GROMACS .gro file of C-alpha atoms in nm:
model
  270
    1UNK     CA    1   0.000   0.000   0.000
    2UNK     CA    2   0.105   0.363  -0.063
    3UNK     CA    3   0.269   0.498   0.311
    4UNK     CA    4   0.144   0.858   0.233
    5UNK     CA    5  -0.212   0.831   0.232
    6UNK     CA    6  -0.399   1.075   0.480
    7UNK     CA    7  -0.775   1.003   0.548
    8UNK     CA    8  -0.973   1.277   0.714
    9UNK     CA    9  -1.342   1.237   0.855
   10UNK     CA   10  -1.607   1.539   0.780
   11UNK     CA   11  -1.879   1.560   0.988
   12UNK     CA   12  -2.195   1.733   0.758
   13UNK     CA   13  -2.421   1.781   1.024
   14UNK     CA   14  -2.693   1.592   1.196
   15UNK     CA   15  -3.051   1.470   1.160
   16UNK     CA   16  -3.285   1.340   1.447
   17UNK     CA   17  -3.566   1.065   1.403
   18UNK     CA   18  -3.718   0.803   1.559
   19UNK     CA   19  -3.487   0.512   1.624
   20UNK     CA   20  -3.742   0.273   1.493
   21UNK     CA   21  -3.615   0.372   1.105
   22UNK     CA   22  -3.268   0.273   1.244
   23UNK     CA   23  -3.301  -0.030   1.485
   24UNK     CA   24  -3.543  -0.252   1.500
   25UNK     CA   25  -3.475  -0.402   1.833
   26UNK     CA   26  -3.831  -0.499   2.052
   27UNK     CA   27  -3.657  -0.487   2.362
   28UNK     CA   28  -3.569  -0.119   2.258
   29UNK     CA   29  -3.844   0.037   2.050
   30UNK     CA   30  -4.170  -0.124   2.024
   31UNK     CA   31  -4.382  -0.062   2.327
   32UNK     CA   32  -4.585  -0.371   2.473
   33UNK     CA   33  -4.985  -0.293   2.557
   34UNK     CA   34  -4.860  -0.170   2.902
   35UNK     CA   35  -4.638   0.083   2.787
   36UNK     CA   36  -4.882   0.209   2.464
   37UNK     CA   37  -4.805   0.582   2.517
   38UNK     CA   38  -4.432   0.545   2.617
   39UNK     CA   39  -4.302   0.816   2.367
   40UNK     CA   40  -4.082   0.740   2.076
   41UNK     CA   41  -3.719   0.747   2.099
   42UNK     CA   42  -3.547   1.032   1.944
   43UNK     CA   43  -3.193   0.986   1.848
   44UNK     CA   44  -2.947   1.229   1.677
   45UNK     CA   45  -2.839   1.033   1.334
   46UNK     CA   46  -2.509   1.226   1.295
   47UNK     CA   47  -2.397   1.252   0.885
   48UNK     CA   48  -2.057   1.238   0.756
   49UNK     CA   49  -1.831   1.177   0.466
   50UNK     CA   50  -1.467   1.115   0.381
   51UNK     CA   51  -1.186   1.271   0.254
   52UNK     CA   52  -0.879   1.086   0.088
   53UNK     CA   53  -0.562   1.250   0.008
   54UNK     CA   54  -0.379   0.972  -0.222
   55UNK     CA   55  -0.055   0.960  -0.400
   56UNK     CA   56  -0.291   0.890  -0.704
   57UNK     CA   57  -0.555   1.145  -0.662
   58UNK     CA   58  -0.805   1.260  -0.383
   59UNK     CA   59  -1.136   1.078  -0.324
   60UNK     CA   60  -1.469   1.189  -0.184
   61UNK     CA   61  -1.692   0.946  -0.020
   62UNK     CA   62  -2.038   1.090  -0.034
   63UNK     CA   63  -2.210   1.397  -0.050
   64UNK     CA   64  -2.385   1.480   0.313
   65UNK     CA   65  -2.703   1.643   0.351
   66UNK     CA   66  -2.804   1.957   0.103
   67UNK     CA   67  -2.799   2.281   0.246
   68UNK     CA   68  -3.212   2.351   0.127
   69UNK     CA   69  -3.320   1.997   0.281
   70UNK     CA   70  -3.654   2.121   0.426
   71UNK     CA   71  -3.781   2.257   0.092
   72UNK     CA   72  -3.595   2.008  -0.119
   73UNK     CA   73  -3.743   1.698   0.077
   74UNK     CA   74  -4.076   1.836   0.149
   75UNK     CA   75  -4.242   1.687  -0.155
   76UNK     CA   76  -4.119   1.350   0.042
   77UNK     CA   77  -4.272   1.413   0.357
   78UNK     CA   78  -3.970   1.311   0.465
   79UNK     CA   79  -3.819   1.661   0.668
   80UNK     CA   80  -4.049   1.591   0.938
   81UNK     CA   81  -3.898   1.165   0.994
   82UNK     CA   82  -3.530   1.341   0.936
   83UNK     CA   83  -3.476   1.688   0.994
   84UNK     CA   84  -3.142   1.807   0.978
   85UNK     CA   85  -3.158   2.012   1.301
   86UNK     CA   86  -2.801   2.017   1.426
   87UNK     CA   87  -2.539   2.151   1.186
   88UNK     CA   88  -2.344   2.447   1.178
   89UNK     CA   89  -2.259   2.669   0.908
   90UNK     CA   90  -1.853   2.507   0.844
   91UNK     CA   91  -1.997   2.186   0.847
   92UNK     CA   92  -2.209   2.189   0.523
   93UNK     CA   93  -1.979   2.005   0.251
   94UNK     CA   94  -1.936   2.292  -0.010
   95UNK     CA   95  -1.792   2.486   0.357
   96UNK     CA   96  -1.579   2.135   0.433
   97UNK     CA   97  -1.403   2.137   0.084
   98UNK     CA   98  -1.349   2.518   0.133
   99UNK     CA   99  -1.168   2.407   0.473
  100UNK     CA  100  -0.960   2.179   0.296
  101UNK     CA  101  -0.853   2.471   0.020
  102UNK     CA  102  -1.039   2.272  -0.246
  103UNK     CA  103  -1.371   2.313  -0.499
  104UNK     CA  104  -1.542   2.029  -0.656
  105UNK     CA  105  -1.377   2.044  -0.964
  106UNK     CA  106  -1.025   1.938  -0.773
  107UNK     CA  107  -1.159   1.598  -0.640
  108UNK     CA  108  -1.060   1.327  -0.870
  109UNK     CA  109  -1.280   1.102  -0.754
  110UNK     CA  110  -1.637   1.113  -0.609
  111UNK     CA  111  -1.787   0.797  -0.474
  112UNK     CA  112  -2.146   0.762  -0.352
  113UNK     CA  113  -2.206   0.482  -0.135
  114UNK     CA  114  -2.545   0.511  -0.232
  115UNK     CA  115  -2.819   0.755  -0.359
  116UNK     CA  116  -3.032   0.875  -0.054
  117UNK     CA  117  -3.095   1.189   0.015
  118UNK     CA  118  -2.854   1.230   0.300
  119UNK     CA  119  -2.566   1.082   0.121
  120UNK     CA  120  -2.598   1.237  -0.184
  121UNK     CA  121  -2.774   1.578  -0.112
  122UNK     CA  122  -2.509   1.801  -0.203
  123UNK     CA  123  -2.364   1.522  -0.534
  124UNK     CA  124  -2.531   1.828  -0.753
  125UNK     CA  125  -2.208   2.043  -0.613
  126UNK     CA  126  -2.044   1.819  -0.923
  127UNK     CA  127  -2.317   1.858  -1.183
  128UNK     CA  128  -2.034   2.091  -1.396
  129UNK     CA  129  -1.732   1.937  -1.266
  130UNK     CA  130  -1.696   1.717  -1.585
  131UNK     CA  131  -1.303   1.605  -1.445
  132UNK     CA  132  -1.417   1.444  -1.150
  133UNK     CA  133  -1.507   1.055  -1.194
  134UNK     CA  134  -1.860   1.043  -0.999
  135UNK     CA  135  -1.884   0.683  -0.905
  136UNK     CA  136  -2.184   0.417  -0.766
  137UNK     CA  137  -2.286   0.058  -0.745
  138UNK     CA  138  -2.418  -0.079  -1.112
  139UNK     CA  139  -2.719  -0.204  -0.912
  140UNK     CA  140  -2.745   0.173  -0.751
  141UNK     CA  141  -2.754   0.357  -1.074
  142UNK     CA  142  -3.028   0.104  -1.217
  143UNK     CA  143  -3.232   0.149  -0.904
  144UNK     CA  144  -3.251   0.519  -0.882
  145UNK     CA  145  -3.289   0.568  -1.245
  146UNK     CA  146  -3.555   0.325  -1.241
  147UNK     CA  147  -3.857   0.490  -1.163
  148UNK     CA  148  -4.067   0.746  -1.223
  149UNK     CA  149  -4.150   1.106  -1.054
  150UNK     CA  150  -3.957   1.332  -0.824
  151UNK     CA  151  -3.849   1.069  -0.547
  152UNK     CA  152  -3.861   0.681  -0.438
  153UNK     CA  153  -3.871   0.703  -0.072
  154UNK     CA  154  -3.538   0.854   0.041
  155UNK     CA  155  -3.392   0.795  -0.350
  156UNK     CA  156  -3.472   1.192  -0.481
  157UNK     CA  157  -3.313   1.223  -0.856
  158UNK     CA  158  -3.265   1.602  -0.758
  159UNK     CA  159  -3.030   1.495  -0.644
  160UNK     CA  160  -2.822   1.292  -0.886
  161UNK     CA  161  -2.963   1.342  -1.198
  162UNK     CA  162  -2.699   1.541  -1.377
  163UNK     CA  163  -2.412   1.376  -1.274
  164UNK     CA  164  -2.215   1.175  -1.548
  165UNK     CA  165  -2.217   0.826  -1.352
  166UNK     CA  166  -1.934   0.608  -1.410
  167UNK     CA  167  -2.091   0.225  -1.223
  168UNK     CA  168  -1.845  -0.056  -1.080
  169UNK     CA  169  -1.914  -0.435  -1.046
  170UNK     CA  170  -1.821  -0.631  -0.774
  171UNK     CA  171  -1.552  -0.541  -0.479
  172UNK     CA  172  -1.312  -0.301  -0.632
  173UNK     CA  173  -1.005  -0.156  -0.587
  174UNK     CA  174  -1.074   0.203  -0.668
  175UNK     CA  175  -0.713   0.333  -0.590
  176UNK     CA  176  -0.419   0.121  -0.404
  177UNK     CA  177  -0.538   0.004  -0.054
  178UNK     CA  178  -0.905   0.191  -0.105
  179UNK     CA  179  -1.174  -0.085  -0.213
  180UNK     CA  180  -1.512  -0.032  -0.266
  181UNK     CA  181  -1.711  -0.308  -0.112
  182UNK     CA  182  -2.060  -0.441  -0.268
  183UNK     CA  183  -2.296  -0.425   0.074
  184UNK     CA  184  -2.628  -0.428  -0.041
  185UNK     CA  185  -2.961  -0.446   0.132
  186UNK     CA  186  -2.971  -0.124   0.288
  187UNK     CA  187  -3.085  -0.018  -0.111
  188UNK     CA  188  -3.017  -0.217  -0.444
  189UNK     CA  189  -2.648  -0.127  -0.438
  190UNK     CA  190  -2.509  -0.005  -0.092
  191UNK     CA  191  -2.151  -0.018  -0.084
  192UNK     CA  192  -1.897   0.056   0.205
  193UNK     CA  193  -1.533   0.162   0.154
  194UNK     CA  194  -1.255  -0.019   0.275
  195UNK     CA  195  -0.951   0.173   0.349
  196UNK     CA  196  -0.562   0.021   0.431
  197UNK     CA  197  -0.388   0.276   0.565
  198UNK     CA  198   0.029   0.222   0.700
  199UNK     CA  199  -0.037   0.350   1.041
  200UNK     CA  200  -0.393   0.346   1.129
  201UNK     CA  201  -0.419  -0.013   0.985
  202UNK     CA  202  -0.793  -0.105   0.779
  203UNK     CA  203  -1.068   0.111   0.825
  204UNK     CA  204  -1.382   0.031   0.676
  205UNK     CA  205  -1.704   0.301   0.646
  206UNK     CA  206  -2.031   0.159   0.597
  207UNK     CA  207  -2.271   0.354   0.546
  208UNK     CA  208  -2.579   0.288   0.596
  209UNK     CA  209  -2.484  -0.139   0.569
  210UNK     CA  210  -2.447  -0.090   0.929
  211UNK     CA  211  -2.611   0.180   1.046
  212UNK     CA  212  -2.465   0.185   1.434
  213UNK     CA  213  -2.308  -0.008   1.668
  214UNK     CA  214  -2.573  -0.168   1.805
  215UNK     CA  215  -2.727  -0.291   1.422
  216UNK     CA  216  -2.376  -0.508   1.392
  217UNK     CA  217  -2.389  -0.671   1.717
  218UNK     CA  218  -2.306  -0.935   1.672
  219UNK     CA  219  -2.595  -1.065   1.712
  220UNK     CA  220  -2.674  -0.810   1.385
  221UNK     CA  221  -2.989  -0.613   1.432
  222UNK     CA  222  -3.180  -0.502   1.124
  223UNK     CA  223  -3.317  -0.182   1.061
  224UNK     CA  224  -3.654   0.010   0.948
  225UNK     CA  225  -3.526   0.110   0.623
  226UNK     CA  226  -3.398  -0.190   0.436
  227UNK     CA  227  -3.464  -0.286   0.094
  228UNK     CA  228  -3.390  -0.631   0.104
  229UNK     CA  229  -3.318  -0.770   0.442
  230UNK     CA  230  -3.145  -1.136   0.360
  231UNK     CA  231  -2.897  -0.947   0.169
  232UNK     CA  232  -2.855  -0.699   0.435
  233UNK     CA  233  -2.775  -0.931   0.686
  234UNK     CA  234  -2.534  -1.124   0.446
  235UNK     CA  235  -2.367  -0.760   0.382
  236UNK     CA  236  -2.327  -0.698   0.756
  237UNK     CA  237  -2.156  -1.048   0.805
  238UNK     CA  238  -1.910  -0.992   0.496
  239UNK     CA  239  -1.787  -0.680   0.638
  240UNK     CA  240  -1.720  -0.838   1.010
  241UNK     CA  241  -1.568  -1.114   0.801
  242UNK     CA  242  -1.350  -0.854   0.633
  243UNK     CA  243  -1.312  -0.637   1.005
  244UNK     CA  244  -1.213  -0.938   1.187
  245UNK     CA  245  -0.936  -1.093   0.867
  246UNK     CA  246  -0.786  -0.706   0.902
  247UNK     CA  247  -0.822  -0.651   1.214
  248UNK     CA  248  -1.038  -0.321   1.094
  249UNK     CA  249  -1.202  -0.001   1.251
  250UNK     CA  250  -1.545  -0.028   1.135
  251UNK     CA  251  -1.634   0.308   1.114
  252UNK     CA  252  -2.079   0.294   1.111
  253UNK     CA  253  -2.313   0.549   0.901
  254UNK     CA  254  -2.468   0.709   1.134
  255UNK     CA  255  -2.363   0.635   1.538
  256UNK     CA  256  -2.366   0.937   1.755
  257UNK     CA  257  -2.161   0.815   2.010
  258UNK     CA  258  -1.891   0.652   1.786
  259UNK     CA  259  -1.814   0.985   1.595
  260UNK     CA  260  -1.737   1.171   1.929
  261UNK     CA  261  -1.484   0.926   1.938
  262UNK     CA  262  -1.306   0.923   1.630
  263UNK     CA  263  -1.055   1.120   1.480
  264UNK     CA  264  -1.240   1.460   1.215
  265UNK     CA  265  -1.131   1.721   1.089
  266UNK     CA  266  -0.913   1.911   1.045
  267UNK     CA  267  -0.724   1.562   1.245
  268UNK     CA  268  -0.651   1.243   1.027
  269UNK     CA  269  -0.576   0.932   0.997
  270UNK     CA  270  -0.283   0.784   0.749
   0.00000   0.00000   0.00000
C-alpha cells in the first residue's frame, strides 16, 4: 500500500428521528400494551463523509445532507422523519471542501455509497465538474434511475440526476489500498469503503450497511429502512468477516456516540 495516504473524517451535520427507522430491536423500540403511550425514541443520526488524500488522486466518499433539505425533501414528507436540526454553518460540505482549500472540480474522484438523500444531497455540487469521476454501485444507478416522478422514498433524482455516472461491479479496488465493497440491502447497491492505511491499519465506512453499533452486534440487528433484508444481513456479516481478517475499525453510518470518538477534521488518519 502507498505509506502517504492521509484520510480525514467530515462531519456534515446531523438529523434526528425516531430510532425505529434505524433499529429494530423490541426490547428497545416497540412498546408492549402496558407501555402504549411510552413516547418514541429520538436519536441524533449524525452525517458524515470522507476525505482521501492519495498519491494517485483525492477521493470523496459521499455527498452529506443539502444545504435547502426542508424545501428540497418536502415533496417527500420526509423533513419531518429526518430533519437536519443540528449543523453548523462550516460543516455543510461545499464549507468542508473550502476548509480543505479545495472546490469540486479538484476531487478526482467522487464515490457515492449510495443515492439517498442524505448521502448524496449536495452530489449536484459536481453537476459541472466534468473532471471528477462520480462513481456508484451498477445495481445503484439502475435502481434510482428506475422509476418514475420526483423521489422513491429517500432515493430523490434532484439529487443525482446530472451527474455523469461512471458504475463498478463487484468489490473493487478504486485506488491502491481503497476498495469499494458491494454491501447491499440497505438499497439495491449499498456499498462501504474499505480503506488500508500504514499507520492506522484497515478502516472500513459503511454507510448505511451498518447503520450503528448496536445494528452489527453481533448478534446483527436489522433496521426500518432496508430494501432487502437477507442481503442486508449477508452484507453486515461480509464486512465483520473482512473487520475481523484485518483486524479493521469499522467506522458505522450514522452512530452518535462513535463519531465523538473518532478522529475529524481538520485531524486524520494515514
Amino acid at each position: 500500500m502507498p505509506d502517504n495516504i492521509k484520510l480525514q473524517i467530515l462531519p456534515t451535520g446531523t438529523m434526528h428521528a425516531d430510532l425505529t427507522w434505524l433499529l429494530l430491536d423490541p426490547s428497545r423500540v416497540m412498546a408492549s400494551r402496558a407501555e402504549k403511550n411510552r413516547p418514541a425514541h429520538w436519536v441524533g443520526v449524525p452525517t458524515h463523509c470522507v476525505f482521501i488524500d492519495h498519491p494517485e488522486g483525492k477521493l470523496l466518499w459521499d455527498a452529506g445532507v443539502p444545504r435547502d433539505w426542508e424545501t428540497r425533501w418536502a415533496p417527500t414528507g420526509l423533513q419531518e422523519y429526518f430533519p437536519v436540526d443540528e449543523v453548523t454553518e462550516d460543516q455543510w460540505l461545499d464549507s468542508r471542501l473550502e476548509q480543505l482549500g479545495y472546490e469540486p472540480h479538484d476531487i478526482d474522484h467522487l464515490v457515492l455509497s449510495h443515492l439517498h438523500f442524505d448521502h448524496a444531497g449536495q452530489a449536484d455540487l459536481w453537476n459541472d465538474a466534468p473532471r471528477t469521476r462520480v462513481i456508484c454501485s451498477k445495481d445503484e444507478y439502475e435502481g434510482a434511475f428506475g422509476f418514475e416522478g420526483y423521489n422513491l422514498g429517500a432515493h430523490v433524482k434532484n439529487d443525482y440526476a446530472r451527474l455523469n455516472f461512471e458504475t463498478v461491479e463487484g468489490d473493487t479496488e478504486i485506488l491502491p489500498g481503497v476498495t469499494l465493497l458491494q454491501t447491499p440491502g440497505h438499497t439495491w447497491g449499498t456499498m462501504s469503503l474499505q480503506v488500508d492505511l500504514p499507520d492506522s491499519g484497515t478502516m472500513i465506512f459503511t454507510s448505511d450497511a451498518v447503520y450503528r453499533s448496536e445494528s452489527y452486534g453481533p448478534p446483527s440487528v436489522g433496521a426500518g429502512v432496508v430494501y432487502d433484508s437477507r442481503k442486508w444481513f449477508a452484507s453486515v456479516e461480509k464486512i465483520r468477516s473482512i473487520a475481523e481478517r484485518t483486524n479493521a475499525t469499522v467506522v458505522f453510518g450514522h452512530d452518535e456516540e462513535q463519531i465523538t470518538q473518532l478522529k475529524v477534521t481538520p485531524a486524520f488518519y494515514s
